[in-house]
Short mmCIF file of C-alpha atoms and ligand atoms in Angstrom, two decimals:
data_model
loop_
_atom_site.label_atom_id
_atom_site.label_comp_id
_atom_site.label_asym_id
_atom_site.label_seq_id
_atom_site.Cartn_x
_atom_site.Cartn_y
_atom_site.Cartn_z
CA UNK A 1 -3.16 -34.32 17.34
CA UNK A 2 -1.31 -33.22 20.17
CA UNK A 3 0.00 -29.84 21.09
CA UNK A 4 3.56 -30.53 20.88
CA UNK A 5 2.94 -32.95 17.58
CA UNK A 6 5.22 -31.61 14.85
CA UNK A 7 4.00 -29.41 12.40
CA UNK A 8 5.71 -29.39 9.28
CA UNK A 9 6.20 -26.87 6.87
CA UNK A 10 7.32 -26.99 3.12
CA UNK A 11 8.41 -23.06 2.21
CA UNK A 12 8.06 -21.99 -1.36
CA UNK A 13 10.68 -19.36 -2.00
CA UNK A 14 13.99 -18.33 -0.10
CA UNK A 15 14.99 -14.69 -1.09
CA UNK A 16 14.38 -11.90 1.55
CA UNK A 17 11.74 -13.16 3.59
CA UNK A 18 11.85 -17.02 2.88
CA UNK A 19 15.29 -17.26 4.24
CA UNK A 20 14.10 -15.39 7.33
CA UNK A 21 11.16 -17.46 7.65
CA UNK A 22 13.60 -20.32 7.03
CA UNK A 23 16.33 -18.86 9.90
CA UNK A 24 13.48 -18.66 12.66
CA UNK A 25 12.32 -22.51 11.95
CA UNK A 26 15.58 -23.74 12.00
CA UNK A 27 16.60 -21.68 14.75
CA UNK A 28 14.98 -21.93 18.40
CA UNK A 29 11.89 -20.85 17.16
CA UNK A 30 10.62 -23.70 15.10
CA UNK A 31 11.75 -26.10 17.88
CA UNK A 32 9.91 -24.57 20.60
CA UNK A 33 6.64 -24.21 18.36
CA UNK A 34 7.46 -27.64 17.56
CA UNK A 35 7.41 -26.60 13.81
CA UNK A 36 9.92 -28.50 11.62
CA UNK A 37 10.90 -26.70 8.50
CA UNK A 38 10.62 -30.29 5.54
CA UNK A 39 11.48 -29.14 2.32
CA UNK A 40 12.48 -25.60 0.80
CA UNK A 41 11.54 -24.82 -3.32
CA UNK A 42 13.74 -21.78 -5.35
CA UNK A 43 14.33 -21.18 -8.58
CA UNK A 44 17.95 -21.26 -8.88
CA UNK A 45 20.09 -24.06 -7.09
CA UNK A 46 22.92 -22.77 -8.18
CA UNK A 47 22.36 -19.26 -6.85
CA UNK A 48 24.91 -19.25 -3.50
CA UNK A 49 22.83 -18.72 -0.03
CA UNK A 50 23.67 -18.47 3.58
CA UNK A 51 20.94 -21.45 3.93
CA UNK A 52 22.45 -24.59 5.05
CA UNK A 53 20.10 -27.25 4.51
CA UNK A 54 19.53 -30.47 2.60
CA UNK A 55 16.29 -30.54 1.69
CA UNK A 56 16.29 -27.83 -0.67
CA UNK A 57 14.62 -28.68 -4.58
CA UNK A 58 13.96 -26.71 -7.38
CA UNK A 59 10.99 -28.77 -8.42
CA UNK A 60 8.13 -27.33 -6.20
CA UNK A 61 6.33 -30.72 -6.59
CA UNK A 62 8.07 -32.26 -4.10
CA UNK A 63 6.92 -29.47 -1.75
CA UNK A 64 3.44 -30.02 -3.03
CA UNK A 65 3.16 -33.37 -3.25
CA UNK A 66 4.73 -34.38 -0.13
CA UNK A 67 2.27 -35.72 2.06
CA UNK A 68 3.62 -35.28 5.05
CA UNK A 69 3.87 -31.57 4.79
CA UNK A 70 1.44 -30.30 6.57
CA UNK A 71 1.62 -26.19 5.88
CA UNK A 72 2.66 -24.28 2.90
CA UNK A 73 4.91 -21.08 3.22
CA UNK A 74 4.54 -19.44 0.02
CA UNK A 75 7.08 -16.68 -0.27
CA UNK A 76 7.57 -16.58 -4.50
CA UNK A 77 5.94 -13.78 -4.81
CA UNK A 78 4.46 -12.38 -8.22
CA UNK A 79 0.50 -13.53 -9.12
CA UNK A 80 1.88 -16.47 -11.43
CA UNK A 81 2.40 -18.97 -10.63
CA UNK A 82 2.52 -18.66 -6.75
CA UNK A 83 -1.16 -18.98 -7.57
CA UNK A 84 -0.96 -22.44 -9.30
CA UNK A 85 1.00 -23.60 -6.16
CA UNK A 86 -1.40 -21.88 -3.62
CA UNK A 87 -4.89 -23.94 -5.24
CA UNK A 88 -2.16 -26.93 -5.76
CA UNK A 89 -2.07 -26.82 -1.97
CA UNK A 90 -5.03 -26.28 -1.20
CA UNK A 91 -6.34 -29.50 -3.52
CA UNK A 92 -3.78 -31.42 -1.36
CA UNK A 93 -5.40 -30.74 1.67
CA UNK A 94 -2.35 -28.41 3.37
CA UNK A 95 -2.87 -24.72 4.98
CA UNK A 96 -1.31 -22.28 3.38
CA UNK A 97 -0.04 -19.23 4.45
CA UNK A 98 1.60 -16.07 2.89
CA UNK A 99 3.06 -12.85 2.18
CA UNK A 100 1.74 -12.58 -1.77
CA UNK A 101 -0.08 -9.32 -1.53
CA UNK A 102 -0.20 -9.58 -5.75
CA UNK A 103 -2.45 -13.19 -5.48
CA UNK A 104 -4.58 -12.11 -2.52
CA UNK A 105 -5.00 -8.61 -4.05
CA UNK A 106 -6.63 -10.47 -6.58
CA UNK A 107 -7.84 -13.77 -5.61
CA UNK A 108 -8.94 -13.65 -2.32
CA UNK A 109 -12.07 -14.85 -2.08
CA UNK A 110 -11.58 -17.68 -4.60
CA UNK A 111 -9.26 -18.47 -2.62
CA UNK A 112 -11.09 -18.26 1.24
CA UNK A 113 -13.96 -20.26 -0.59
CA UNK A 114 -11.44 -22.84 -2.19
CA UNK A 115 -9.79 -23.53 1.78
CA UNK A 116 -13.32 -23.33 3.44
CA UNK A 117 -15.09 -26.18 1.09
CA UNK A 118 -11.16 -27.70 1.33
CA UNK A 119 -10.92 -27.20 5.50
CA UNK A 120 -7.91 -26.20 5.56
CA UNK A 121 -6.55 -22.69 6.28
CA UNK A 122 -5.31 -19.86 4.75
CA UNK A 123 -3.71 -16.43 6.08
CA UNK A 124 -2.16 -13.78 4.44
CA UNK A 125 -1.53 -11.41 7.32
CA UNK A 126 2.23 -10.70 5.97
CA UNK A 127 0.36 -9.68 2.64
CA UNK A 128 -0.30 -5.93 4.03
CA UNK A 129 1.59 -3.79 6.29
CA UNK A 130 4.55 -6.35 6.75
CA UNK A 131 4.89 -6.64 10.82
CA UNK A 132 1.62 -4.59 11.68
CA UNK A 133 -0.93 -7.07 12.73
CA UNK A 134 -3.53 -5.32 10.31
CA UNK A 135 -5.88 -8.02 9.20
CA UNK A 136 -6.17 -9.65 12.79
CA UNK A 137 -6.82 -5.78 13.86
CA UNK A 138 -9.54 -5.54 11.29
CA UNK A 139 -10.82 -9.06 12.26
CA UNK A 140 -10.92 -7.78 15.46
CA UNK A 141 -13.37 -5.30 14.73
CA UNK A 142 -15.45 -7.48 13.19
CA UNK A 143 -18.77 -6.28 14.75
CA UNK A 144 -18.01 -2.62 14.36
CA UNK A 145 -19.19 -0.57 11.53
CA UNK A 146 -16.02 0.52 10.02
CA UNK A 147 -16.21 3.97 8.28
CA UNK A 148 -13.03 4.98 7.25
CA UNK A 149 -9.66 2.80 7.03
CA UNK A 150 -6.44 5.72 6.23
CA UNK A 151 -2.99 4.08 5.76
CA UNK A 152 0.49 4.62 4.59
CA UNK A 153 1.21 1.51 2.96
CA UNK A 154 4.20 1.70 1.32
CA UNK A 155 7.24 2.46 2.92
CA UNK A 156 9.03 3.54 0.06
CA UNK A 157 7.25 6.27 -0.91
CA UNK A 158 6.71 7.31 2.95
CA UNK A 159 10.71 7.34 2.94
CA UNK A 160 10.81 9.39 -0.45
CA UNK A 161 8.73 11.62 1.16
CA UNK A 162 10.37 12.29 4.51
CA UNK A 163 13.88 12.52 2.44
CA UNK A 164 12.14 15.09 0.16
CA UNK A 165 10.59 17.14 3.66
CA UNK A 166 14.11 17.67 4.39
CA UNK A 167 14.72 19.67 0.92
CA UNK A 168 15.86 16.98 -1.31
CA UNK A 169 14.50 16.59 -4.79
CA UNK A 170 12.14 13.33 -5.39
CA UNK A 171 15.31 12.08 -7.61
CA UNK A 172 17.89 11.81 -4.85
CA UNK A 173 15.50 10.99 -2.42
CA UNK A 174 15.07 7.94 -4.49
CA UNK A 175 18.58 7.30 -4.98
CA UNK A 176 18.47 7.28 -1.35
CA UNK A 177 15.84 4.82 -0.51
CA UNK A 178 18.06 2.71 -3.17
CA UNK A 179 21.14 3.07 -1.18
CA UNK A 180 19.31 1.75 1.91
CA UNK A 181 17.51 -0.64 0.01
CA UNK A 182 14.12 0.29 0.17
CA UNK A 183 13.62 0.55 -3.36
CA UNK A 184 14.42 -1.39 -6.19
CA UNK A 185 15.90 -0.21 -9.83
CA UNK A 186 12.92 -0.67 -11.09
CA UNK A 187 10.64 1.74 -8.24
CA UNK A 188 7.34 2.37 -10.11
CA UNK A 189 5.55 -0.51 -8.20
CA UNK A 190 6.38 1.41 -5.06
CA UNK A 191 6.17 4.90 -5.80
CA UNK A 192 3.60 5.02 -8.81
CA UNK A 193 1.07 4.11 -5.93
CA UNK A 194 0.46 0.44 -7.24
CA UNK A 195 1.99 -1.43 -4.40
CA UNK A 196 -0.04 0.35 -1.93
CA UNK A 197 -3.03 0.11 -3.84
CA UNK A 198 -3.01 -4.09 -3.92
CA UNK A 199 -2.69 -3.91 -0.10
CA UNK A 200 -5.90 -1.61 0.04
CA UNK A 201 -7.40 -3.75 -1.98
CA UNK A 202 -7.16 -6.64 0.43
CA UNK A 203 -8.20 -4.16 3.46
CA UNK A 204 -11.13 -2.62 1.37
CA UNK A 205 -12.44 -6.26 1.34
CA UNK A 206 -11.83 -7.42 4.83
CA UNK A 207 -13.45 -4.39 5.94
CA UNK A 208 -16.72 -4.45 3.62
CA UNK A 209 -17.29 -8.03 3.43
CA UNK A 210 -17.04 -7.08 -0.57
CA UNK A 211 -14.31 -8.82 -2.81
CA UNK A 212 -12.27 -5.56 -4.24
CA UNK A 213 -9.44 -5.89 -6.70
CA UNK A 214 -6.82 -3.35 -7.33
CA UNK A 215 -8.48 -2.34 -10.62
CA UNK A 216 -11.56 -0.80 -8.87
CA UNK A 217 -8.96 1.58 -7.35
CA UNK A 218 -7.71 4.93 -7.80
CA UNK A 219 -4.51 5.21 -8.18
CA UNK A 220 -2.13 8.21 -8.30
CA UNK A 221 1.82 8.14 -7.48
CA UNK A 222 3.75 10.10 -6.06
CA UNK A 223 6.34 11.12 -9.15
CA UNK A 224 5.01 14.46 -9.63
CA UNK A 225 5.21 15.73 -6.05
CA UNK A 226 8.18 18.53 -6.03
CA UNK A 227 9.98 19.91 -2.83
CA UNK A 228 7.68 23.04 -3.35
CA UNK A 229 4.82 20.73 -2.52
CA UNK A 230 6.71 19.98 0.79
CA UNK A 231 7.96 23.48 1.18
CA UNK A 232 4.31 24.82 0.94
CA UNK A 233 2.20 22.37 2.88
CA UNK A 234 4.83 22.72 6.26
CA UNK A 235 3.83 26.27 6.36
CA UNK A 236 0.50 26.37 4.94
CA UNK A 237 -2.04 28.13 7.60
CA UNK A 238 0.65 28.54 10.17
CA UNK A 239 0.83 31.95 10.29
CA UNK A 240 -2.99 32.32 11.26
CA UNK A 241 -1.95 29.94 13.75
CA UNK A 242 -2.81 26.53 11.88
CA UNK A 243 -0.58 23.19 12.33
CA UNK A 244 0.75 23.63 8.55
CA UNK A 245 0.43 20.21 6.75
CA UNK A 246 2.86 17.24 5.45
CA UNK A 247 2.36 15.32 2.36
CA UNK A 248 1.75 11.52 2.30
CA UNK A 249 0.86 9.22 0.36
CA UNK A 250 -2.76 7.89 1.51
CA UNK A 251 -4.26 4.61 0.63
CA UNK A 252 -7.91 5.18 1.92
CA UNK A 253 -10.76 3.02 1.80
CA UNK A 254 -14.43 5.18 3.11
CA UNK A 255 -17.91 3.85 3.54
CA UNK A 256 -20.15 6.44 2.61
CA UNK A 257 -24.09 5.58 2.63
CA UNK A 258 -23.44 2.16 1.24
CA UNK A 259 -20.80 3.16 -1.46
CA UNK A 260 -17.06 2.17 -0.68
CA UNK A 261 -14.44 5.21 -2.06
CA UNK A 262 -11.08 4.07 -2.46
CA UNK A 263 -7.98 5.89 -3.81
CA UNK A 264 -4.07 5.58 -3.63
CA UNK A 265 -2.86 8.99 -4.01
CA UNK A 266 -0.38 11.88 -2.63
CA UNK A 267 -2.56 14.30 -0.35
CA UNK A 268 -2.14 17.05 2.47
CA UNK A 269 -2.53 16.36 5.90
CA UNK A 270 -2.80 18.47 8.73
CA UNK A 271 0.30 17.54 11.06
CA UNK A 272 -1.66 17.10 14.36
CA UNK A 273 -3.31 13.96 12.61
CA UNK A 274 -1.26 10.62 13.62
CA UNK A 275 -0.57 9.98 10.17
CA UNK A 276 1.67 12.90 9.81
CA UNK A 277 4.14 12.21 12.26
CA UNK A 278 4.83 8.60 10.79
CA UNK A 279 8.11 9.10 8.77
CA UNK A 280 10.60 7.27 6.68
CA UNK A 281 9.58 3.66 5.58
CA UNK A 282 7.02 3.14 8.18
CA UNK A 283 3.99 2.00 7.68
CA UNK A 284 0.57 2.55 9.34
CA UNK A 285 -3.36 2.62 9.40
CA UNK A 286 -5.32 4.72 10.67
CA UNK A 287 -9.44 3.38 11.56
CA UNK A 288 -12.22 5.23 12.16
CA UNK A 289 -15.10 3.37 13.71
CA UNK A 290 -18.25 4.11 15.06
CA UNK A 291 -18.02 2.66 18.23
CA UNK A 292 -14.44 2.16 18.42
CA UNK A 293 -13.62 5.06 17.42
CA UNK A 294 -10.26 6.13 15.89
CA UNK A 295 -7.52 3.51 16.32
CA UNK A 296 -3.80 4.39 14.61
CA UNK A 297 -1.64 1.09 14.53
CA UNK A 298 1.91 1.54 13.28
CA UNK A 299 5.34 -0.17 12.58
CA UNK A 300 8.07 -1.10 9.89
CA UNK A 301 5.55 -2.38 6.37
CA UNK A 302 8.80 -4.27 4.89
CA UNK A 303 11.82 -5.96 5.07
CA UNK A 304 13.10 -9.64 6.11
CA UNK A 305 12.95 -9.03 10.07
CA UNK A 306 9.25 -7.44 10.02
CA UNK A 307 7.68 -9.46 7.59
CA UNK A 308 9.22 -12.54 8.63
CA UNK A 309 7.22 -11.99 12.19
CA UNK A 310 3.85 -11.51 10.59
CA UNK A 311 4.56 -14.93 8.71
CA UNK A 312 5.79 -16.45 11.51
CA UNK A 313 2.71 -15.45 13.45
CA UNK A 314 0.35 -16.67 11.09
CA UNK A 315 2.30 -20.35 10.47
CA UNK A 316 2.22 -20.40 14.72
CA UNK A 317 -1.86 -20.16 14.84
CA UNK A 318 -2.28 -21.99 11.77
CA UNK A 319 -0.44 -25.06 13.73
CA UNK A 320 -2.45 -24.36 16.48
CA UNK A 321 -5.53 -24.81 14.21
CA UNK A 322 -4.36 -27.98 12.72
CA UNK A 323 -3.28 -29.28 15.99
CA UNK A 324 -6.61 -28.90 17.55
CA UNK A 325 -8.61 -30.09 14.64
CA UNK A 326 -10.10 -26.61 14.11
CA UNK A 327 -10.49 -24.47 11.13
CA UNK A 328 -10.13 -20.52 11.27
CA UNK A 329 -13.12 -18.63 10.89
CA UNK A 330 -12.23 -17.06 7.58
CA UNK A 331 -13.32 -14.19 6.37
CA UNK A 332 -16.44 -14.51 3.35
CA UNK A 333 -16.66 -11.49 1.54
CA UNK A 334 -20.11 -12.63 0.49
CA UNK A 335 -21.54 -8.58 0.96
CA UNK A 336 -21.79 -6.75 -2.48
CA UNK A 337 -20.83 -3.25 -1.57
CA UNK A 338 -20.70 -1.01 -4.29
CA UNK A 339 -17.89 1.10 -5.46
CA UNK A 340 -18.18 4.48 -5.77
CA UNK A 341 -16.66 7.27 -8.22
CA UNK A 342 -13.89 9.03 -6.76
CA UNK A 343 -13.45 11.76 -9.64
CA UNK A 344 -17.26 12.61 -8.52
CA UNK A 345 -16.08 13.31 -4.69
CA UNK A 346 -15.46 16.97 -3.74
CA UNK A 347 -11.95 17.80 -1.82
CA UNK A 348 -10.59 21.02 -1.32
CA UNK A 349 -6.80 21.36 -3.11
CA UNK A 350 -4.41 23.55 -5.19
CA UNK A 351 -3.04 23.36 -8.40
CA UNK A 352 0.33 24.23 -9.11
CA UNK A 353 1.29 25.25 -12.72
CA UNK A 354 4.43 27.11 -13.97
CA UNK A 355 3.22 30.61 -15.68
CA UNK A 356 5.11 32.15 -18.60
CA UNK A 357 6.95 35.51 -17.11
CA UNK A 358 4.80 37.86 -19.05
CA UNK A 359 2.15 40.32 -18.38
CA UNK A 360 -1.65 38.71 -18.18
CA UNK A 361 -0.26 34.83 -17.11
CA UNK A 362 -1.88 34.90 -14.08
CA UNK A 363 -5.32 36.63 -15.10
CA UNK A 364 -5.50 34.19 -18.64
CA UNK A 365 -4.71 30.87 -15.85
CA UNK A 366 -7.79 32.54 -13.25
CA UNK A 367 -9.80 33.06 -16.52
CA UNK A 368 -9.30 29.28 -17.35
CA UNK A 369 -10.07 28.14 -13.34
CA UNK A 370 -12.67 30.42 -12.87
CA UNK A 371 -14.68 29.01 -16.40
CA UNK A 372 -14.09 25.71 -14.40
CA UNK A 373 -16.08 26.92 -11.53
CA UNK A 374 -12.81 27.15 -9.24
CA UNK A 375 -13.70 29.19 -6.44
CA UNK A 376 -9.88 30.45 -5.44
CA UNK A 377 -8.71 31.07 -1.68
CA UNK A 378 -5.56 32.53 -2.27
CA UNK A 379 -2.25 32.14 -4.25
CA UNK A 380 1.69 32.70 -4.24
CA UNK A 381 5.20 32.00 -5.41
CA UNK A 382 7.93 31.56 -4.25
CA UNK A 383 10.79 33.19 -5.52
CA UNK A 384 13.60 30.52 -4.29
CA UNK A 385 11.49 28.05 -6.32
CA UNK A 386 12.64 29.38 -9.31
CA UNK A 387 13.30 26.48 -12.36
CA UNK A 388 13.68 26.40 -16.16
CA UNK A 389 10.63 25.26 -17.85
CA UNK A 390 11.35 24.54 -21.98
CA UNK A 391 14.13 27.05 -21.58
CA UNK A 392 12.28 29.71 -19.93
CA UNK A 393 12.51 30.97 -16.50
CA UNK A 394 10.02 30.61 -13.75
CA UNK A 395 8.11 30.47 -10.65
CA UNK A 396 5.92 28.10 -9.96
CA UNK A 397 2.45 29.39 -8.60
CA UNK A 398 0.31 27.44 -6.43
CA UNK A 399 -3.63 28.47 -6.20
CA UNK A 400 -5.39 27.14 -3.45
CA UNK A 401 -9.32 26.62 -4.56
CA UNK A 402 -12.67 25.00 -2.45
CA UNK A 403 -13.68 21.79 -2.50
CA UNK A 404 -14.22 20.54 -6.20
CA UNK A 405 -14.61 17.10 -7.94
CA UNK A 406 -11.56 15.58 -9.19
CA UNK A 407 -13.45 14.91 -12.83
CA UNK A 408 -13.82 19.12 -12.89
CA UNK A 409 -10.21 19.59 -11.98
CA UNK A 410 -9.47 17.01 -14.18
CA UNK A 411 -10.92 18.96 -17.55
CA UNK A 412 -9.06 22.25 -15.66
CA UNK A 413 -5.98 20.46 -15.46
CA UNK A 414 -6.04 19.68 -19.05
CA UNK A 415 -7.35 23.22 -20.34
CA UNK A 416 -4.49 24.82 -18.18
CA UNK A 417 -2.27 22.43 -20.05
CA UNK A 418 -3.06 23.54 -23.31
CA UNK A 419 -2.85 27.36 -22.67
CA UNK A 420 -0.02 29.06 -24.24
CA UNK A 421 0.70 30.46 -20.85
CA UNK A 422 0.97 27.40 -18.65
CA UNK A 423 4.53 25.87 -19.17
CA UNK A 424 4.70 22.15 -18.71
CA UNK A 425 1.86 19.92 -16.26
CA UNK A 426 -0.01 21.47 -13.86
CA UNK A 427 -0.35 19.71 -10.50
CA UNK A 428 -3.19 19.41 -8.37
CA UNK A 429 -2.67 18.29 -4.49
CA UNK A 430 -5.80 17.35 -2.42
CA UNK A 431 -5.89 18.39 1.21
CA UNK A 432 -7.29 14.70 3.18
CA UNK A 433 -11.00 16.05 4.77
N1 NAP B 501 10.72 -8.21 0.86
C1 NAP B 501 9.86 -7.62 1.66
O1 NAP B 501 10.20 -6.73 2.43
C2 NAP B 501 8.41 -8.05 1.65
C3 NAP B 501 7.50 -7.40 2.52
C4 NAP B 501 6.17 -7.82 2.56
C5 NAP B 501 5.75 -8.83 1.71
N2 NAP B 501 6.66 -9.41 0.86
C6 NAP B 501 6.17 -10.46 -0.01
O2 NAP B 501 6.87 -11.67 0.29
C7 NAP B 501 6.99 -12.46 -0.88
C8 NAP B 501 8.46 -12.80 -1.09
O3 NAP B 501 9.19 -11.61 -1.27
P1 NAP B 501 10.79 -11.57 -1.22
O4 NAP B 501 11.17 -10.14 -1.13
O5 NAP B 501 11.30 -12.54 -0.21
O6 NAP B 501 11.13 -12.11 -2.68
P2 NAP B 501 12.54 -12.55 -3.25
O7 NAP B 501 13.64 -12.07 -2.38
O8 NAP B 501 12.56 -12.15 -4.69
O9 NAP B 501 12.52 -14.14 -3.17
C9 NAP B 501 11.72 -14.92 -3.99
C10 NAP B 501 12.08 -16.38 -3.79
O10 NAP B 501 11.21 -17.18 -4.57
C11 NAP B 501 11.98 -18.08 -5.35
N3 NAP B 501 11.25 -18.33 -6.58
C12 NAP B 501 10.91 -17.47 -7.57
N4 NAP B 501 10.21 -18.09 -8.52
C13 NAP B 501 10.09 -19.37 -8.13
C14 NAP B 501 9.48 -20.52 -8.71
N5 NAP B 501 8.82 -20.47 -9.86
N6 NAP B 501 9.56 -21.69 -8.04
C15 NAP B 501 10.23 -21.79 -6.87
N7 NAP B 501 10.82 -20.72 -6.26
C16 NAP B 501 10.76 -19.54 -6.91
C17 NAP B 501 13.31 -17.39 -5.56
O11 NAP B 501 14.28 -18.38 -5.88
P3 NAP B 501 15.84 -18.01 -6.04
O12 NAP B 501 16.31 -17.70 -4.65
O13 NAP B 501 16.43 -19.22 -6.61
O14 NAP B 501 15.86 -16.81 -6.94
C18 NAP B 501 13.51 -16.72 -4.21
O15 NAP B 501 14.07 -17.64 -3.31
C19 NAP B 501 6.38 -11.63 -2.01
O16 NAP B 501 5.04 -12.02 -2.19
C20 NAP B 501 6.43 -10.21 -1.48
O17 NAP B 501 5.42 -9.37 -2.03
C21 NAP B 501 7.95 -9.05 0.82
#
């Protein structure tokens, strides 16, 4: 093949990022990559779309099938059956590329082994991180020994977040990420951490050469983080002259002697790290090498615009690949890396828990931490915190305590819980080491 031989491209899907994928083909784009855009597969013909084109089917088999489609976009999203069509691709001989974090969360090596013995190519890049260039970054490092990858990976729940810095309870800060359209109805996916933990999953494994699937990871939301979480991390330490921290939810994958520790959850982190300062619904990931030391890449996760350039920049090399009779080096996950217990890992934290306005609260809750082997820094309340609890008034008290497994805070958690003194679920933040 030559280098200006058309490429063509069958797309699978035409909602948010399809038809942006689909504008940039048609457009200048696709003519000076000398990419023609064959066939396009929905669900709904009847649904009305700004597309105007005339080779647009409902019956994905004529994508498929088509032999003269070189590429597959697959933009469905969902594991099944963008799956099905992925391996139906693949059996065809066509490359593949696409954005389905929820298949290559899942499937990825099956899948890199199924386009290897296949040679054809597959790339996901638009999976994680929408426009950041995060898997060719992590390619890139290939030869380094990778100890720590940080990121904020959802930019819903980084937008909940910064609404919620400003004051505003995690319900309208929601509603607000709504309004703008970061978030669907339906926002557990996004802000019950499991979003963010499929893309780790597919970063874990780049990163250890070990297939990891979202199941292996910890995974905590961030539903039960309150403006008093917010309110107390911006000014904890700064009066002994300390940055005072911000509250994020982390998606971190660590290599520690062999083990890989991965977790999806809310934490503390001091504001003069990069990852503080990255607000709203941006995304990015922070890497910690040994040679390369720390490297923070960062830029918008979602949305038709961003993710339709990390598509777009995978189809472009793919073509190049084709066009040259060359197959990507892709990656083999063929390392078996083991995963290691997160409750067993130490971090320092607090627990916040609303105390019954009586005499001996506080000493009965210390009573219950200190069986539990909390050793406690210090404590307070704040009075303009003040909320109804079961009908009774109160303050909620946050206790800052050393470094402690989560499976220990875990049985403290549940102890406080069941106290007679404790109103409601206590809370317990981690501060990120
Ligand atoms: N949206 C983002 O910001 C974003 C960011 C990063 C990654 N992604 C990923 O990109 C992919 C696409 O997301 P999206 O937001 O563009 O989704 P979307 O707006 O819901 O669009 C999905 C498209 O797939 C079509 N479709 C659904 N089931 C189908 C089937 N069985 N056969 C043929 N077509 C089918 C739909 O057809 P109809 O149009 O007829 O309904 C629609 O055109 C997902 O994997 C998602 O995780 C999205």
């Amino acid at each position: 093949m030559n280098m200006k031989d058309p490429i063509n491209v069958g797309l699978l899907g035409c909602g948010t990022v399809g038809s942006g994928v689909a504008d940039y083909l048609l457009g200048t784009g696709g003519e000076k990559a000398h990419i023609r855009l064959s066939r396009v597969a929905v669900a709904d013909l009847s649904k009305a779309r700004e597309l105007h084109f005339e080779y647009i089917t409902n019956d994905v088999n004529e994508v498929l099938e088509d032999p003269d489609i070189h590429i597959i976009v697959e933009l469905i999203g969902g594991e099944n059956p963008a799956l099905k069509y992925i391996q139906r691709a693949f059996e065809n001989g066509k490359s593949v590329v696409t954005a389905n974090k929820a298949v290559v969360s899942r499937h990825m090596k099956e899948l890199l082994e199924e386009a290897r013995r296949r040679s054809v190519n597959f790339a996901f890049e638009a999976s994680v991180a929408g426009s950041i260039p995060i898997i060719r970054v992590l390619r890139g490092l290939r030869g380094e020994k990778i100890r720590k990858v940080t990121g904020i990976l959802n930019g819903t729940s980084n937008y909940v977040l910064s609404r919620m810095e400003e004051g505003m309870d995690f319900e309208h800060a929601l509603r607000s990420a709504q309004l703008k359209g970061f978030a669907e109805a339906e926002h557990l996916l996004d802000t019950g951490g499991f979003d963010a933990r499929d893309k780790l999953a597919i970063v874990a494994s780049l990163i250890s050469n070990t297939p990891v699937t979202p199941n292996q990871i910890y995974c905590e939301g961030i539903t039960e983080v309150t403006p008093i979480d917010l309110d107390f991390a911006s000014k904890y330490g700064t009066e002994e002259g300390d940055s005072g921290y911000a509250v994020k939810s982390l998606a971190s994958a660590e290599l520690v002697e062999e083990q890989l520790f991965l977790y999806v959850y809310p934490a503390l982190i001091r504001k003069d790290h990069p990852l503080a300062s990255v607000r709203n619904e941006r995304n990015a990931v922070y890497i910690e090498g040994e040679y390369c030391g720390p490297q923070l890449v960062e830029g918008l996760g979602a949305g038709r615009r961003p993710t339709t350039s990390a598509v777009v920049s995978d189809l472009l090399r793919v073509a190049d690949c084709l066009r040259q009779g060359i197959s990507e080096d892709l990656p083999q996950l063929e390392s078996n890396i083991r995963i290691g217990d997160i409750r067993k890992v130490t971090r320092r934290g607090y627990v916040r828990m609303n105390l019954r306005h009586v005499p001996g609260s506080l000493s009965e809750a210390s009573r219950i931490l200190a069986q539990h082997g909390f050793n406690i820094e210090d404590s307070l309340q704040r009075r303009r915190f003040r909320t109804q609890v079961n009908g009774e008034t109160v303050i909620p008290d946050i206790v800052t305590v050393e470094p402690l497994s989560y499976e220990i805070v875990e049985e403290a958690l549940e102890a406080l819980g069941e106290s007679d003194r404790v109103l409601g679920r206590p809370f317990f933040l981690r501060f990120e080491s």
